[in-house]
Amino acid sequence: MSAPTRDGGAIADGHWHDTTHHRKGFFTDTSICIGCKACEVACKEWNRNPQDGTFELLGSSYDNTGSLGANTWRHVAFIEQDSERIEKARESGRKLVNLGMPSIRPRTDESAGAQPLDGALGAAASGSSGTAGDANGLPSTPPLGIDLLAPGALEPSDPENIAALDTTPPDTADFRWLMSSDVCKHCTHAGCLDVCPTGALFRTEFDTVVVQNDVCNGCGTCVAGCPFGVIERRDDGTINTPTDRDDRKAADMDVPNKNTANKCTLCYDRLVEGQEPACAQTCPTQSIKFGDRDDMVSQAHARVADLHAKGLTEARLYGANPNDGVGGTGSVFLLLDEPEVYGLPPDPRVATKDLPGMFASAGVAALGMVAAAGLAFLGSRR
Amino acid sequence: MVEDVEFTSYYGRPIVKAPPWGHEIALYLFLGGLAGGSTLLGLGAQFTDRPGLRIASRMTAITATGVGGAALVADLGRPERFINMMRVVKVSSPMSLGTWILSGFGVGAGVTFAIELDRVTGEKLLPLGPLRRLLHAMETPAALESALFATPLAAYTAVLLGDTAVPTWNAAGRNGLPYVFVSSASLAAGGAAMALAPVRETGPARLLALMGAAGDVVAMDRMKKRMHPAEVDPMEEGEPGHKLHRAETLLIAGAVGAAAVEVGARVFAKKLDGGAGSGSGLGAGSGLGSGRRSWKTRAVLRAVSVVSGAALAAASAYTRFGMLEAGIDSTKDPRHVVEPQRARREARRAAGITDDSITTGV
Ligand code: SF4
Ligand code: SF4
Ligand code: SF4
């Protein structure tokens, strides 16, 4: 399979091949994430990833993990926002809609965001958002800053009931807590994969991007190649088994795959067995959905249309556009604010797209150097 | 620019990660350029009969290749798996191409070095027997072969840095870093030869260094002007800023010195020629045959040549260390990632392109 690259710049990326499998991916719907970090834990356990950091508190809300890295392949971000910021997010999201996305539907005017989008909503009925039933009858009252609904838990058209929910923070309109489970994007044009000199990184039959840790020599080029700061070389880390009851100290175990690059494998080992990734399977709210990437993208479109219909114009998709700088991501996200608020790059671009131009100038530069050397000898003839 | 500079970051944490590249890689960037430039000088010296320059350049080239290659391996997480680089040839990976360039370069550089070593030791050290003639017959092919890889070796490291998500490197790579790097390689090689070979033979080295210095200043300036301010900042602030500034100072001082030596060498050409009997260029001030005054002239020129050559080589090293560290610094503050990315996205939107954002409203 191949994804369109508008400027045709990406070269030799990823070894796309025709396979019997559909491309797999995630749709991480942050609007229903409750920040339980079950995904982080499940990923750690399944992949036996070593400890990250020294358990210090980071002073960043409930996030004491920090970021994705060699030992952390799922990372839940926590962001606390006041009403002013919520308003800004809503405004920036509205602007996105007004920019128009020709591939999806024609440009609409300002008010369109508040109206049901028939086509998309129809799709929502088959999505897992559980909110499609009464979409047309939504009230235009100021909506909550965050949609805390687990699938099917409540009728979203009834704001009174939502307010009565235990899990809803008080004064939701003035304050919100964003939670988002970040992960490797499994890019269509993956910078990490393109620059790997050993072939340790490869594209699987599920069109995911995986490191072969027995091949990787830890050169670290992929770390610089990833526009999302995902992959990292595992230089330290310790696994501590629970303290033994027989009064023995926690044992330091070997760190697996030390000094090689590590990142989310999209649970390749589970996928080949027909299983779901550990993080998606454990997610209690289905904030992390796993499936064929095409399905994920259409679910994402349905969900964002749904939220927009409710006036939550801060909702937007991240990675669902095949024209973006990485050709779209395998892991698609629904965000409730600008990407940089979550620590995501606002306009990532795989450096491979710049490569032909760089090679060209390197070629000219190299010829210039030959010419300079030639001139140097001609100029000092004796 | 229609750019909203204010943004909320995620607790100020980095968005992209710096690669685990330490001083070894900076050293390699410098030595790769030095080796490439020196090989060109060695080839030219061979053809123009400058034995001192030839030997000095080839010794420099092989030393730089050896040390640089070792530095490259040492910086790997798993140095024993270096050979895995040879599993594939991958055009999308400058690291892969670079490994092949370095290997190809090393072959010719190694052969020419062996020949020089054999000559210097009076054709006694290596027990070659009849193979000696074969070895010496390989001189020109080997010199040409390594020269073929020399400029790619000097230039590709700019692409290696540029082909990353590290904001300062990527922007530099897109805006002429290869020109900076080949210029830097030229002045490093010229400088090293000026320091190691006799003045009367290093005319080409001085000219190459001077052209390199001019190229470096012009290319660096142009590059910075074309980059986004948030991508340039790491090159001007902190330790990388100091290093790049020091590089500039040393470069100008070295270039002035090189120009002075060049003028002196032309003015006092007779005295230099008169004094040069021996072909060995590695020692300072060769030949004591002619008068006291020409000896003094030669000594002064030689001293200035050594000092300014060393300054030029140091300038190149500082440029490489500065550029490497500036890139690593640029990953630390998300501002360097977000501001340029937002600016380019807004620029595209202003130009009417609205369908290529990673963030979509529907
Ligand atoms: S997000 Fe980074 S690590 Fe993941 S596939 Fe894309 S480039 Fe590679
Ligand atoms: S660190 Fe490993 S996976 Fe990353 S580019 Fe180097 S060899 Fe490839
Ligand atoms: S897919 Fe597997 S490896 Fe990737 S984050 Fe989820 S649990 Fe971890």
Tab-separated table of C-alpha atoms in Angstrom, chain B:
chain	number	residue	atom	x	y	z
B	1	MET	CA	4.435	36.974	9.681
B	2	VAL	CA	0.994	35.865	10.785
B	3	GLU	CA	2.337	33.986	13.682
B	4	ASP	CA	0.958	33.566	17.141
B	5	VAL	CA	4.150	33.247	19.113
B	6	GLU	CA	2.459	32.460	22.389
B	7	PHE	CA	1.658	28.846	22.935
B	8	THR	CA	1.022	26.487	25.798
B	9	SER	CA	3.505	23.674	25.972
B	10	TYR	CA	3.215	20.460	27.918
B	11	TYR	CA	4.956	21.601	31.099
B	12	GLY	CA	7.785	22.932	28.961
B	13	ARG	CA	8.878	19.391	28.144
B	14	PRO	CA	10.669	18.554	24.915
B	15	ILE	CA	8.616	17.472	21.920
B	16	VAL	CA	11.379	15.812	19.927
B	17	LYS	CA	14.240	13.865	21.419
B	18	ALA	CA	17.909	14.537	20.911
B	19	PRO	CA	19.827	11.520	19.662
B	20	PRO	CA	22.302	10.020	22.120
B	21	TRP	CA	25.203	11.571	20.251
B	22	GLY	CA	28.062	12.861	22.320
B	23	HIS	CA	31.430	14.459	21.637
B	24	GLU	CA	32.432	11.401	19.633
B	25	ILE	CA	30.030	12.336	16.876
B	26	ALA	CA	31.129	15.975	16.845
B	27	LEU	CA	34.708	14.763	16.632
B	28	TYR	CA	33.731	12.482	13.793
B	29	LEU	CA	32.084	15.349	11.903
B	30	PHE	CA	35.345	17.255	12.176
B	31	LEU	CA	37.630	14.351	11.348
B	32	GLY	CA	35.508	13.194	8.417
B	33	GLY	CA	35.852	16.615	6.856
B	34	LEU	CA	39.548	16.772	7.665
B	35	ALA	CA	40.139	13.367	6.103
B	36	GLY	CA	38.200	14.236	2.966
B	37	GLY	CA	39.940	17.541	2.403
B	38	SER	CA	43.360	16.092	3.165
B	39	THR	CA	42.899	13.366	0.585
B	40	LEU	CA	42.235	15.952	-2.112
B	41	LEU	CA	45.389	17.775	-1.082
B	42	GLY	CA	47.308	14.505	-1.105
B	43	LEU	CA	46.153	13.679	-4.608
B	44	GLY	CA	47.011	17.148	-5.894
B	45	ALA	CA	50.378	16.992	-4.163
B	46	GLN	CA	51.120	13.688	-5.829
B	47	PHE	CA	50.377	15.103	-9.265
B	48	THR	CA	52.237	18.367	-8.699
B	49	ASP	CA	55.243	16.785	-7.056
B	50	ARG	CA	54.974	18.169	-3.556
B	51	PRO	CA	56.223	15.272	-1.460
B	52	GLY	CA	56.037	17.094	1.850
B	53	LEU	CA	52.439	18.100	1.336
B	54	ARG	CA	51.600	14.655	-0.008
B	55	ILE	CA	52.965	12.786	2.975
B	56	ALA	CA	51.505	15.186	5.518
B	57	SER	CA	48.065	15.076	3.890
B	58	ARG	CA	47.955	11.323	3.625
B	59	MET	CA	49.097	10.834	7.191
B	60	THR	CA	46.426	13.293	8.311
B	61	ALA	CA	43.780	11.547	6.221
B	62	ILE	CA	44.439	8.077	7.547
B	63	THR	CA	44.743	9.240	11.141
B	64	ALA	CA	41.509	11.199	10.891
B	65	THR	CA	39.754	8.256	9.257
B	66	GLY	CA	40.963	5.842	11.899
B	67	VAL	CA	40.168	8.014	14.874
B	68	GLY	CA	36.889	9.211	13.355
B	69	GLY	CA	35.757	5.680	12.585
B	70	ALA	CA	36.660	4.587	16.088
B	71	ALA	CA	34.703	7.510	17.527
B	72	LEU	CA	31.710	6.546	15.429
B	73	VAL	CA	31.828	2.982	16.682
B	74	ALA	CA	32.419	4.057	20.267
B	75	ASP	CA	29.260	6.150	20.230
B	76	LEU	CA	27.070	3.182	19.336
B	77	GLY	CA	25.004	1.609	22.068
B	78	ARG	CA	26.277	-1.765	20.917
B	79	PRO	CA	29.693	-1.140	19.363
B	80	GLU	CA	30.186	-4.865	18.726
B	81	ARG	CA	27.270	-4.687	16.303
B	82	PHE	CA	28.877	-2.021	14.176
B	83	ILE	CA	29.024	-4.518	11.360
B	84	ASN	CA	25.216	-4.505	11.198
B	85	MET	CA	25.591	-1.210	9.352
B	86	MET	CA	26.791	-3.343	6.461
B	87	ARG	CA	23.556	-5.347	6.300
B	88	VAL	CA	21.869	-2.826	4.050
B	89	VAL	CA	22.491	0.012	1.662
B	90	LYS	CA	19.712	2.471	2.270
B	91	VAL	CA	19.430	5.724	0.365
B	92	SER	CA	16.912	7.124	2.823
B	93	SER	CA	19.452	6.770	5.623
B	94	PRO	CA	22.415	9.137	5.506
B	95	MET	CA	23.923	7.096	8.337
B	96	SER	CA	23.870	4.048	6.082
B	97	LEU	CA	25.262	5.848	3.053
B	98	GLY	CA	27.858	7.508	5.241
B	99	THR	CA	29.080	4.180	6.527
B	100	TRP	CA	29.579	3.008	2.972
B	101	ILE	CA	31.249	6.262	1.985
B	102	LEU	CA	33.611	6.025	4.947
B	103	SER	CA	34.394	2.407	4.126
B	104	GLY	CA	35.026	3.167	0.471
B	105	PHE	CA	37.149	6.097	1.437
B	106	GLY	CA	39.082	4.082	3.978
B	107	VAL	CA	40.216	1.545	1.375
B	108	GLY	CA	42.026	4.066	-0.803
B	109	ALA	CA	43.269	6.060	2.149
B	110	GLY	CA	44.630	2.887	3.697
B	111	VAL	CA	46.491	1.844	0.559
B	112	THR	CA	48.058	5.256	-0.001
B	113	PHE	CA	49.029	5.335	3.656
B	114	ALA	CA	50.707	1.938	3.355
B	115	ILE	CA	52.646	3.209	0.357
B	116	GLU	CA	53.776	6.314	2.201
B	117	LEU	CA	54.746	4.254	5.214
B	118	ASP	CA	56.737	1.950	3.007
B	119	ARG	CA	58.550	4.878	1.446
B	120	VAL	CA	59.281	6.631	4.714
B	121	THR	CA	60.746	3.450	6.184
B	122	GLY	CA	62.981	3.025	3.182
B	123	GLU	CA	60.925	0.164	1.799
B	124	LYS	CA	62.098	-2.056	4.617
B	125	LEU	CA	59.364	-2.146	7.220
B	126	LEU	CA	56.807	-4.177	5.334
B	127	PRO	CA	58.034	-7.601	4.177
B	128	LEU	CA	56.335	-7.379	0.829
B	129	GLY	CA	58.834	-8.887	-1.543
B	130	PRO	CA	57.555	-8.860	-5.113
B	131	LEU	CA	54.240	-7.437	-3.942
B	132	ARG	CA	55.959	-4.125	-3.267
B	133	ARG	CA	55.884	-3.184	-6.911
B	134	LEU	CA	52.218	-4.028	-7.061
B	135	LEU	CA	51.551	-1.916	-3.995
B	136	HIS	CA	53.341	1.071	-5.435
B	137	ALA	CA	51.583	0.646	-8.746
B	138	MET	CA	48.335	1.066	-6.874
B	139	GLU	CA	49.224	4.541	-5.694
B	140	THR	CA	47.382	6.517	-8.341
B	141	PRO	CA	44.312	4.271	-8.519
B	142	ALA	CA	44.025	4.222	-4.747
B	143	ALA	CA	44.519	7.978	-4.480
B	144	LEU	CA	41.839	8.535	-7.097
B	145	GLU	CA	39.517	6.072	-5.436
B	146	SER	CA	39.723	7.729	-2.054
B	147	ALA	CA	39.464	11.163	-3.675
B	148	LEU	CA	36.214	10.028	-5.246
B	149	PHE	CA	34.780	9.408	-1.786
B	150	ALA	CA	36.515	12.388	-0.204
B	151	THR	CA	34.022	15.131	-0.901
B	152	PRO	CA	30.975	12.950	-0.197
B	153	LEU	CA	32.645	12.154	3.115
B	154	ALA	CA	32.989	15.847	3.841
B	155	ALA	CA	29.458	16.706	2.737
B	156	TYR	CA	27.253	13.842	3.874
B	157	THR	CA	27.557	14.625	7.569
B	158	ALA	CA	25.544	17.787	6.917
B	159	VAL	CA	22.780	15.622	5.489
B	160	LEU	CA	23.104	13.250	8.432
B	161	LEU	CA	22.272	16.120	10.777
B	162	GLY	CA	19.757	17.701	8.427
B	163	ASP	CA	17.731	14.542	7.868
B	164	THR	CA	16.340	14.582	11.396
B	165	ALA	CA	13.468	16.093	13.317
B	166	VAL	CA	15.932	18.098	15.432
B	167	PRO	CA	14.790	21.636	14.600
B	168	THR	CA	18.117	23.428	14.285
B	169	TRP	CA	19.772	20.630	12.320
B	170	ASN	CA	16.849	20.093	10.009
B	171	ALA	CA	16.503	23.776	9.249
B	172	ALA	CA	20.254	24.079	8.748
B	173	GLY	CA	20.271	21.059	6.460
B	174	ARG	CA	17.519	22.560	4.342
B	175	ASN	CA	19.263	25.901	4.143
B	176	GLY	CA	22.814	25.115	3.159
B	177	LEU	CA	24.570	23.203	5.934
B	178	PRO	CA	26.373	21.077	3.312
B	179	TYR	CA	28.078	24.251	2.036
B	180	VAL	CA	29.141	25.139	5.556
B	181	PHE	CA	30.491	21.653	6.127
B	182	VAL	CA	32.516	21.336	2.927
B	183	SER	CA	33.922	24.800	3.553
B	184	SER	CA	34.785	23.771	7.069
B	185	ALA	CA	36.397	20.589	5.762
B	186	SER	CA	38.451	22.590	3.274
B	187	LEU	CA	39.804	24.954	5.864
B	188	ALA	CA	40.474	22.123	8.295
B	189	ALA	CA	42.471	20.173	5.738
B	190	GLY	CA	44.233	23.280	4.485
B	191	GLY	CA	45.024	24.300	8.038
B	192	ALA	CA	46.356	20.881	9.012
B	193	ALA	CA	48.617	20.797	5.944
B	194	MET	CA	49.841	24.323	6.688
B	195	ALA	CA	50.808	23.183	10.153
B	196	LEU	CA	52.490	19.970	9.061
B	197	ALA	CA	54.094	20.568	5.658
B	198	PRO	CA	56.816	23.011	4.561
B	199	VAL	CA	55.709	26.482	3.558
B	200	ARG	CA	57.053	26.246	0.054
B	201	GLU	CA	54.799	23.289	-0.680
B	202	THR	CA	51.624	24.356	1.052
B	203	GLY	CA	50.504	27.031	-1.372
B	204	PRO	CA	47.498	24.923	-2.431
B	205	ALA	CA	46.658	24.208	1.199
B	206	ARG	CA	46.607	27.922	1.960
B	207	LEU	CA	44.435	28.703	-1.020
B	208	LEU	CA	42.064	25.868	-0.175
B	209	ALA	CA	41.879	27.064	3.410
B	210	LEU	CA	41.221	30.624	2.311
B	211	MET	CA	38.464	29.548	-0.052
B	212	GLY	CA	37.062	27.370	2.712
B	213	ALA	CA	37.125	30.244	5.155
B	214	ALA	CA	35.318	32.537	2.737
B	215	GLY	CA	32.794	29.802	1.947
B	216	ASP	CA	32.231	29.070	5.611
B	217	VAL	CA	31.508	32.713	6.493
B	218	VAL	CA	29.200	33.276	3.525
B	219	ALA	CA	27.349	29.952	3.787
B	220	MET	CA	26.900	30.218	7.543
B	221	ASP	CA	25.514	33.724	7.222
B	222	ARG	CA	23.130	32.822	4.417
B	223	MET	CA	21.991	29.725	6.249
B	224	LYS	CA	21.203	31.592	9.443
B	225	LYS	CA	19.260	34.244	7.559
B	226	ARG	CA	17.085	31.651	5.901
B	227	MET	CA	16.335	29.738	9.094
B	228	HIS	CA	13.497	30.617	11.462
B	229	PRO	CA	14.742	32.721	14.397
B	230	ALA	CA	13.691	30.033	16.868
B	231	GLU	CA	15.886	27.577	14.953
B	232	VAL	CA	18.864	29.936	14.941
B	233	ASP	CA	18.690	30.823	18.640
B	234	PRO	CA	20.394	27.628	19.857
B	235	MET	CA	23.346	28.515	17.591
B	236	GLU	CA	23.739	31.851	19.290
B	237	GLU	CA	23.002	31.097	22.898
B	238	GLY	CA	24.750	29.130	25.601
B	239	GLU	CA	27.676	26.827	25.112
B	240	PRO	CA	27.006	26.080	21.417
B	241	GLY	CA	26.800	29.811	20.806
B	242	HIS	CA	30.197	30.294	22.461
B	243	LYS	CA	31.685	27.518	20.378
B	244	LEU	CA	30.373	28.854	17.092
B	245	HIS	CA	31.525	32.338	18.020
B	246	ARG	CA	34.970	31.018	18.889
B	247	ALA	CA	35.003	29.185	15.588
B	248	GLU	CA	34.392	32.428	13.762
B	249	THR	CA	37.145	34.262	15.627
B	250	LEU	CA	39.659	31.485	15.044
B	251	LEU	CA	38.617	31.240	11.419
B	252	ILE	CA	39.211	34.923	10.761
B	253	ALA	CA	42.520	34.925	12.644
B	254	GLY	CA	43.634	31.784	10.844
B	255	ALA	CA	42.586	33.140	7.473
B	256	VAL	CA	44.505	36.366	8.035
B	257	GLY	CA	47.531	34.313	9.025
B	258	ALA	CA	47.174	32.063	5.995
B	259	ALA	CA	46.906	35.073	3.713
B	260	ALA	CA	50.012	36.579	5.309
B	261	VAL	CA	51.954	33.362	4.807
B	262	GLU	CA	50.766	33.161	1.218
B	263	VAL	CA	51.922	36.708	0.507
B	264	GLY	CA	55.184	36.037	2.293
B	265	ALA	CA	55.721	32.806	0.401
B	266	ARG	CA	55.256	34.604	-2.906
B	267	VAL	CA	57.443	37.553	-1.976
B	268	PHE	CA	60.209	35.393	-0.568
B	269	ALA	CA	59.771	32.552	-3.015
B	270	LYS	CA	63.458	32.561	-3.856
B	271	LYS	CA	64.572	32.254	-0.273
B	272	LEU	CA	62.141	29.447	0.330
B	273	ASP	CA	63.278	27.553	-2.725
B	274	GLY	CA	66.886	28.135	-1.913
B	275	GLY	CA	66.507	26.604	1.466
B	276	ALA	CA	64.560	23.572	0.543
B	277	GLY	CA	66.786	20.687	-0.180
B	278	SER	CA	65.116	17.848	1.573
B	279	GLY	CA	61.807	16.429	0.564
B	280	SER	CA	60.591	15.532	4.007
B	281	GLY	CA	58.045	18.024	5.124
B	282	LEU	CA	57.113	16.763	8.519
B	283	GLY	CA	59.811	18.609	10.416
B	284	ALA	CA	59.783	22.356	10.776
B	285	GLY	CA	62.215	24.556	8.899
B	286	SER	CA	63.902	22.154	6.539
B	287	GLY	CA	67.209	22.951	4.963
B	288	LEU	CA	69.827	25.130	6.564
B	289	GLY	CA	71.959	25.487	3.475
B	290	SER	CA	71.541	29.135	2.556
B	291	GLY	CA	72.151	32.322	4.431
B	292	ARG	CA	71.122	33.393	7.858
B	293	ARG	CA	68.517	35.881	6.675
B	294	SER	CA	66.639	33.419	4.519
B	295	TRP	CA	66.704	31.009	7.429
B	296	LYS	CA	65.030	33.632	9.559
B	297	THR	CA	62.430	34.352	6.889
B	298	ARG	CA	61.660	30.710	6.565
B	299	ALA	CA	61.358	30.260	10.303
B	300	VAL	CA	58.974	33.181	10.652
B	301	LEU	CA	56.802	32.022	7.756
B	302	ARG	CA	56.815	28.508	9.090
B	303	ALA	CA	55.816	29.639	12.553
B	304	VAL	CA	52.979	31.790	11.241
B	305	SER	CA	51.921	28.916	9.001
B	306	VAL	CA	51.821	26.448	11.897
B	307	VAL	CA	49.910	28.798	14.166
B	308	SER	CA	47.365	29.915	11.610
B	309	GLY	CA	46.954	26.374	10.280
B	310	ALA	CA	46.211	25.148	13.772
B	311	ALA	CA	43.767	28.011	14.264
B	312	LEU	CA	41.936	27.063	11.087
B	313	ALA	CA	41.707	23.416	12.038
B	314	ALA	CA	40.466	24.418	15.487
B	315	ALA	CA	37.891	26.713	13.893
B	316	SER	CA	36.548	23.765	11.940
B	317	ALA	CA	36.393	21.620	15.057
B	318	TYR	CA	34.548	24.334	16.951
B	319	THR	CA	32.070	24.702	14.094
B	320	ARG	CA	31.265	20.986	14.214
B	321	PHE	CA	31.013	20.800	18.004
B	322	GLY	CA	28.928	23.968	17.998
B	323	MET	CA	26.524	22.727	15.353
B	324	LEU	CA	26.118	19.345	17.008
B	325	GLU	CA	25.439	20.860	20.396
B	326	ALA	CA	23.164	23.581	19.034
B	327	GLY	CA	20.940	20.873	17.579
B	328	ILE	CA	20.852	18.959	20.821
B	329	ASP	CA	19.990	22.166	22.676
B	330	SER	CA	17.220	22.913	20.198
B	331	THR	CA	15.338	19.817	21.325
B	332	LYS	CA	15.306	20.890	24.942
B	333	ASP	CA	12.830	23.753	24.655
B	334	PRO	CA	9.636	22.968	22.741
B	335	ARG	CA	9.646	26.561	21.501
B	336	HIS	CA	12.235	25.631	18.879
B	337	VAL	CA	9.884	22.977	17.559
B	338	VAL	CA	6.532	24.684	17.876
B	339	GLU	CA	7.274	28.200	16.640
B	340	PRO	CA	8.814	27.266	13.271
B	341	GLN	CA	6.206	24.569	12.698
B	342	ARG	CA	3.370	26.943	13.433
B	343	ALA	CA	4.928	29.587	11.237
B	344	ARG	CA	5.185	27.278	8.272
B	345	ARG	CA	1.680	25.973	8.783
B	346	GLU	CA	0.324	29.517	8.938
B	347	ALA	CA	2.331	30.441	5.866
B	348	ARG	CA	0.764	27.574	3.953
B	349	ARG	CA	-2.683	28.502	5.161
B	350	ALA	CA	-2.093	32.092	4.136
B	351	ALA	CA	-1.141	30.780	0.724
B	352	GLY	CA	-4.478	28.977	0.540
B	353	ILE	CA	-3.244	25.472	1.302
B	354	THR	CA	-5.546	24.136	3.978
B	355	ASP	CA	-5.601	20.432	3.328
B	356	ASP	CA	-2.252	19.318	4.692
B	357	SER	CA	-2.448	19.944	8.422
B	358	ILE	CA	-2.045	17.035	10.791
B	359	THR	CA	-4.816	18.562	12.869
B	360	THR	CA	-8.191	18.491	11.194
B	361	GLY	CA	-11.511	19.818	12.370
B	362	VAL	CA	-13.593	17.125	10.798
